[in-house]
Each structure stands twice: as structure tokens, then as C-alpha cells.
């Protein structure tokens, strides 16, 4: 694993627990190491942003294929907001719940909530990701 993936939550650092592409939900796990913790003892916002960007994008791609087989469900980010909320210790396991609240929009909105895996009421960070669907295959470029 390269250092960027290790620090910023690349595919090797995050475990997929479950996904329902049609429903637009995914649950991931991350075991927190000291390099995942930023100033103030909270999850590093770069880590939160990278995981939210990558994994919510994967979820949208999977959902697009599940709901519209054969379509080219590409999208681009229009905004990504992250917020670390509370201190976390190395060794904690974080459950990351990703959700697409509405599938009908051309600008899908996806959320990612970073919770303690053993105490789900403890929320360490939240992220929201707005995308814009693009059909590059049929675009006049």
C-alpha cells in the first residue's frame, strides 16, 4: 500500500461491509491508525474528504448501473463538504454509512456519516457530496 492510500483512506484501507446499489446505500469500515488523526485529535479532514469523494462516487456508479443497466453513469463533483466533530483514538473502528437520499435528481446528493462501529450514536465526522450526472457518451464535445 502506498503512503497516500494509507494516510488518505485509499481502497486498501477501507473495507466494504455491505452495499445495496438500488437503494443507494453502502457501509464501510476503517480501523483508525495514528496517521488518520489530524490536529485536535479528530479524523483528518483530508481523510474524510477522500473517503467521501471516492466511495460515494463508487456508490453512485453502482447505483446508476443497477437502475439503468448499460448506461454510462458518469458524474462530476460540484461540491464536497466535510466536518470532523469529535476526538477519536487510534485503534477505533469507524463504520462509514453512505447514502443517496434521492436517485431522481440530475445533481445527486450523497452523504457519508463516520460513526463508532461499537457505539453508533457516536459520530466522528460527516460529509456531503453533490455530483452532476454527465452522459459523456452522448455529449456534443
PDB file of C-alpha atoms in Angstrom:
ATOM      1  CA  UNK A   1       0.000   0.000   0.000  1.00  0.00           C
ATOM      2  CA  UNK A   2       1.405   3.393  -0.940  1.00  0.00           C
ATOM      3  CA  UNK A   3       1.578   6.104   1.730  1.00  0.00           C
ATOM      4  CA  UNK A   4      -1.186   8.217   0.135  1.00  0.00           C
ATOM      5  CA  UNK A   5      -3.631   5.302   0.286  1.00  0.00           C
ATOM      6  CA  UNK A   6      -2.622   4.535   3.848  1.00  0.00           C
ATOM      7  CA  UNK A   7      -2.987   8.118   5.061  1.00  0.00           C
ATOM      8  CA  UNK A   8      -5.983   9.187   2.975  1.00  0.00           C
ATOM      9  CA  UNK A   9      -8.130   6.080   3.079  1.00  0.00           C
ATOM     10  CA  UNK A  10      -7.476   4.513  -0.298  1.00  0.00           C
ATOM     11  CA  UNK A  11      -9.130   1.287  -1.336  1.00  0.00           C
ATOM     12  CA  UNK A  12      -6.703  -0.793   0.716  1.00  0.00           C
ATOM     13  CA  UNK A  13      -7.556   0.990   3.983  1.00  0.00           C
ATOM     14  CA  UNK A  14     -11.354   0.753   3.727  1.00  0.00           C
ATOM     15  CA  UNK A  15     -13.344  -2.480   3.996  1.00  0.00           C
ATOM     16  CA  UNK A  16     -16.729  -2.843   2.275  1.00  0.00           C
ATOM     17  CA  UNK A  17     -19.196  -4.344   4.751  1.00  0.00           C
ATOM     18  CA  UNK A  18     -22.270  -4.153   2.544  1.00  0.00           C
ATOM     19  CA  UNK A  19     -23.850  -2.332  -0.367  1.00  0.00           C
ATOM     20  CA  UNK A  20     -27.324  -2.081  -1.838  1.00  0.00           C
ATOM     21  CA  UNK A  21     -26.812  -0.332  -5.170  1.00  0.00           C
ATOM     22  CA  UNK A  22     -30.510   0.024  -5.972  1.00  0.00           C
ATOM     23  CA  UNK A  23     -31.278   1.551  -2.572  1.00  0.00           C
ATOM     24  CA  UNK A  24     -28.186   3.742  -2.764  1.00  0.00           C
ATOM     25  CA  UNK A  25     -26.595   2.636   0.498  1.00  0.00           C
ATOM     26  CA  UNK A  26     -23.186   1.331   1.452  1.00  0.00           C
ATOM     27  CA  UNK A  27     -21.481   0.521   4.731  1.00  0.00           C
ATOM     28  CA  UNK A  28     -17.715   0.660   5.009  1.00  0.00           C
ATOM     29  CA  UNK A  29     -15.256   0.096   7.863  1.00  0.00           C
ATOM     30  CA  UNK A  30     -11.991   1.793   8.687  1.00  0.00           C
ATOM     31  CA  UNK A  31      -9.656   0.855  11.515  1.00  0.00           C
ATOM     32  CA  UNK A  32      -8.146   4.153  12.631  1.00  0.00           C
ATOM     33  CA  UNK A  33      -4.375   4.452  12.890  1.00  0.00           C
ATOM     34  CA  UNK A  34      -2.494   7.428  14.322  1.00  0.00           C
ATOM     35  CA  UNK A  35      -1.852   8.796  10.809  1.00  0.00           C
ATOM     36  CA  UNK A  36      -5.644   9.070  10.246  1.00  0.00           C
ATOM     37  CA  UNK A  37      -5.898  11.565  13.113  1.00  0.00           C
ATOM     38  CA  UNK A  38      -5.303  15.250  12.468  1.00  0.00           C
ATOM     39  CA  UNK A  39      -4.798  18.254  14.678  1.00  0.00           C
ATOM     40  CA  UNK A  40      -7.125  18.432  17.619  1.00  0.00           C
ATOM     41  CA  UNK A  41      -7.323  14.638  17.756  1.00  0.00           C
ATOM     42  CA  UNK A  42     -10.167  14.397  15.209  1.00  0.00           C
ATOM     43  CA  UNK A  43     -10.307  12.407  11.980  1.00  0.00           C
ATOM     44  CA  UNK A  44      -8.153  14.203   9.437  1.00  0.00           C
ATOM     45  CA  UNK A  45     -10.444  16.172   7.113  1.00  0.00           C
ATOM     46  CA  UNK A  46      -8.323  15.118   4.116  1.00  0.00           C
ATOM     47  CA  UNK A  47      -9.050  11.503   5.030  1.00  0.00           C
ATOM     48  CA  UNK A  48     -12.772  12.198   5.457  1.00  0.00           C
ATOM     49  CA  UNK A  49     -12.920  14.101   2.143  1.00  0.00           C
ATOM     50  CA  UNK A  50     -11.034  11.428   0.202  1.00  0.00           C
ATOM     51  CA  UNK A  51     -13.140   8.568   1.540  1.00  0.00           C
ATOM     52  CA  UNK A  52     -16.357  10.510   0.974  1.00  0.00           C
ATOM     53  CA  UNK A  53     -15.353  11.523  -2.553  1.00  0.00           C
ATOM     54  CA  UNK A  54     -14.137   8.103  -3.652  1.00  0.00           C
ATOM     55  CA  UNK A  55     -16.702   5.843  -2.034  1.00  0.00           C
ATOM     56  CA  UNK A  56     -19.803   7.952  -2.648  1.00  0.00           C
ATOM     57  CA  UNK A  57     -18.708   8.181  -6.295  1.00  0.00           C
ATOM     58  CA  UNK A  58     -18.384   4.376  -6.438  1.00  0.00           C
ATOM     59  CA  UNK A  59     -21.847   4.096  -4.876  1.00  0.00           C
ATOM     60  CA  UNK A  60     -23.353   6.408  -7.493  1.00  0.00           C
ATOM     61  CA  UNK A  61     -21.701   4.438 -10.295  1.00  0.00           C
ATOM     62  CA  UNK A  62     -23.034   1.158  -8.898  1.00  0.00           C
ATOM     63  CA  UNK A  63     -26.489   2.651  -8.399  1.00  0.00           C
ATOM     64  CA  UNK A  64     -26.546   4.054 -11.924  1.00  0.00           C
ATOM     65  CA  UNK A  65     -25.685   0.653 -13.371  1.00  0.00           C
ATOM     66  CA  UNK A  66     -28.245  -1.110 -11.145  1.00  0.00           C
ATOM     67  CA  UNK A  67     -31.079   1.249 -12.079  1.00  0.00           C
ATOM     68  CA  UNK A  68     -30.112   1.850 -15.724  1.00  0.00           C
ATOM     69  CA  UNK A  69     -28.162  -1.161 -16.998  1.00  0.00           C
ATOM     70  CA  UNK A  70     -25.880  -0.309 -19.885  1.00  0.00           C
ATOM     71  CA  UNK A  71     -25.998   3.446 -19.255  1.00  0.00           C
ATOM     72  CA  UNK A  72     -22.764   5.295 -18.736  1.00  0.00           C
ATOM     73  CA  UNK A  73     -23.383   6.707 -15.235  1.00  0.00           C
ATOM     74  CA  UNK A  74     -20.538   9.199 -15.045  1.00  0.00           C
ATOM     75  CA  UNK A  75     -20.675  12.248 -12.850  1.00  0.00           C
ATOM     76  CA  UNK A  76     -18.561  15.160 -11.709  1.00  0.00           C
ATOM     77  CA  UNK A  77     -18.369  16.732  -8.261  1.00  0.00           C
ATOM     78  CA  UNK A  78     -19.917  20.151  -7.787  1.00  0.00           C
ATOM     79  CA  UNK A  79     -19.331  20.337  -4.012  1.00  0.00           C
ATOM     80  CA  UNK A  80     -17.822  18.306  -1.205  1.00  0.00           C
ATOM     81  CA  UNK A  81     -18.216  19.369   2.413  1.00  0.00           C
ATOM     82  CA  UNK A  82     -16.625  17.628   5.387  1.00  0.00           C
ATOM     83  CA  UNK A  83     -16.766  18.202   9.109  1.00  0.00           C
ATOM     84  CA  UNK A  84     -14.914  16.365  11.855  1.00  0.00           C
ATOM     85  CA  UNK A  85     -16.967  16.514  15.025  1.00  0.00           C
ATOM     86  CA  UNK A  86     -15.227  14.791  17.906  1.00  0.00           C
ATOM     87  CA  UNK A  87     -11.935  13.336  19.065  1.00  0.00           C
ATOM     88  CA  UNK A  88     -11.032   9.776  18.157  1.00  0.00           C
ATOM     89  CA  UNK A  89      -8.354   7.376  19.387  1.00  0.00           C
ATOM     90  CA  UNK A  90      -6.047   5.152  17.341  1.00  0.00           C
ATOM     91  CA  UNK A  91      -7.421   1.623  17.189  1.00  0.00           C
ATOM     92  CA  UNK A  92     -11.060   2.706  16.949  1.00  0.00           C
ATOM     93  CA  UNK A  93     -13.136   1.090  14.223  1.00  0.00           C
ATOM     94  CA  UNK A  94     -15.291   3.502  12.268  1.00  0.00           C
ATOM     95  CA  UNK A  95     -18.444   2.461  10.423  1.00  0.00           C
ATOM     96  CA  UNK A  96     -18.966   4.719   7.422  1.00  0.00           C
ATOM     97  CA  UNK A  97     -22.580   4.866   6.252  1.00  0.00           C
ATOM     98  CA  UNK A  98     -23.029   6.245   2.720  1.00  0.00           C
ATOM     99  CA  UNK A  99     -26.490   7.108   1.430  1.00  0.00           C
ATOM    100  CA  UNK A 100     -28.048   8.570  -1.724  1.00  0.00           C
ATOM    101  CA  UNK A 101     -31.287  10.170  -0.439  1.00  0.00           C
ATOM    102  CA  UNK A 102     -32.770  10.692  -3.926  1.00  0.00           C
ATOM    103  CA  UNK A 103     -32.000   8.923  -7.188  1.00  0.00           C
ATOM    104  CA  UNK A 104     -34.147  11.080  -9.443  1.00  0.00           C
ATOM    105  CA  UNK A 105     -32.021  14.212  -9.441  1.00  0.00           C
ATOM    106  CA  UNK A 106     -29.547  15.207 -12.123  1.00  0.00           C
ATOM    107  CA  UNK A 107     -27.480  16.522  -9.204  1.00  0.00           C
ATOM    108  CA  UNK A 108     -27.414  13.587  -6.800  1.00  0.00           C
ATOM    109  CA  UNK A 109     -26.624  14.357  -3.200  1.00  0.00           C
ATOM    110  CA  UNK A 110     -24.748  11.733  -1.213  1.00  0.00           C
ATOM    111  CA  UNK A 111     -23.950  11.685   2.495  1.00  0.00           C
ATOM    112  CA  UNK A 112     -21.304   9.825   4.461  1.00  0.00           C
ATOM    113  CA  UNK A 113     -21.516   9.519   8.247  1.00  0.00           C
ATOM    114  CA  UNK A 114     -18.466   8.279  10.160  1.00  0.00           C
ATOM    115  CA  UNK A 115     -19.696   6.531  13.344  1.00  0.00           C
ATOM    116  CA  UNK A 116     -18.088   4.466  16.052  1.00  0.00           C
ATOM    117  CA  UNK A 117     -18.662   0.835  14.991  1.00  0.00           C
ATOM    118  CA  UNK A 118     -19.433  -0.266  18.558  1.00  0.00           C
ATOM    119  CA  UNK A 119     -21.355   2.844  19.669  1.00  0.00           C
ATOM    120  CA  UNK A 120     -23.244   4.116  16.589  1.00  0.00           C
ATOM    121  CA  UNK A 121     -24.615   7.143  18.425  1.00  0.00           C
ATOM    122  CA  UNK A 122     -21.035   8.483  18.473  1.00  0.00           C
ATOM    123  CA  UNK A 123     -20.487  10.389  15.229  1.00  0.00           C
ATOM    124  CA  UNK A 124     -16.889  11.343  14.448  1.00  0.00           C
ATOM    125  CA  UNK A 125     -17.389  13.098  11.113  1.00  0.00           C
ATOM    126  CA  UNK A 126     -19.912  13.829   8.390  1.00  0.00           C
ATOM    127  CA  UNK A 127     -19.576  14.598   4.699  1.00  0.00           C
ATOM    128  CA  UNK A 128     -21.919  15.650   1.939  1.00  0.00           C
ATOM    129  CA  UNK A 129     -21.121  15.255  -1.723  1.00  0.00           C
ATOM    130  CA  UNK A 130     -23.087  16.812  -4.572  1.00  0.00           C
ATOM    131  CA  UNK A 131     -22.498  15.499  -8.062  1.00  0.00           C
ATOM    132  CA  UNK A 132     -23.803  16.297 -11.516  1.00  0.00           C
ATOM    133  CA  UNK A 133     -24.667  13.444 -13.826  1.00  0.00           C
ATOM    134  CA  UNK A 134     -22.980  13.640 -17.209  1.00  0.00           C
ATOM    135  CA  UNK A 135     -23.655  11.413 -20.178  1.00  0.00           C
ATOM    136  CA  UNK A 136     -20.289  11.770 -21.865  1.00  0.00           C
ATOM    137  CA  UNK A 137     -21.123   9.091 -24.441  1.00  0.00           C
ATOM    138  CA  UNK A 138     -23.893  11.220 -25.936  1.00  0.00           C
ATOM    139  CA  UNK A 139     -22.474  14.682 -25.289  1.00  0.00           C
ATOM    140  CA  UNK A 140     -21.568  17.015 -28.132  1.00  0.00           C
ATOM    141  CA  UNK A 141     -17.955  17.625 -27.206  1.00  0.00           C
TER     142      UNK A 141
END
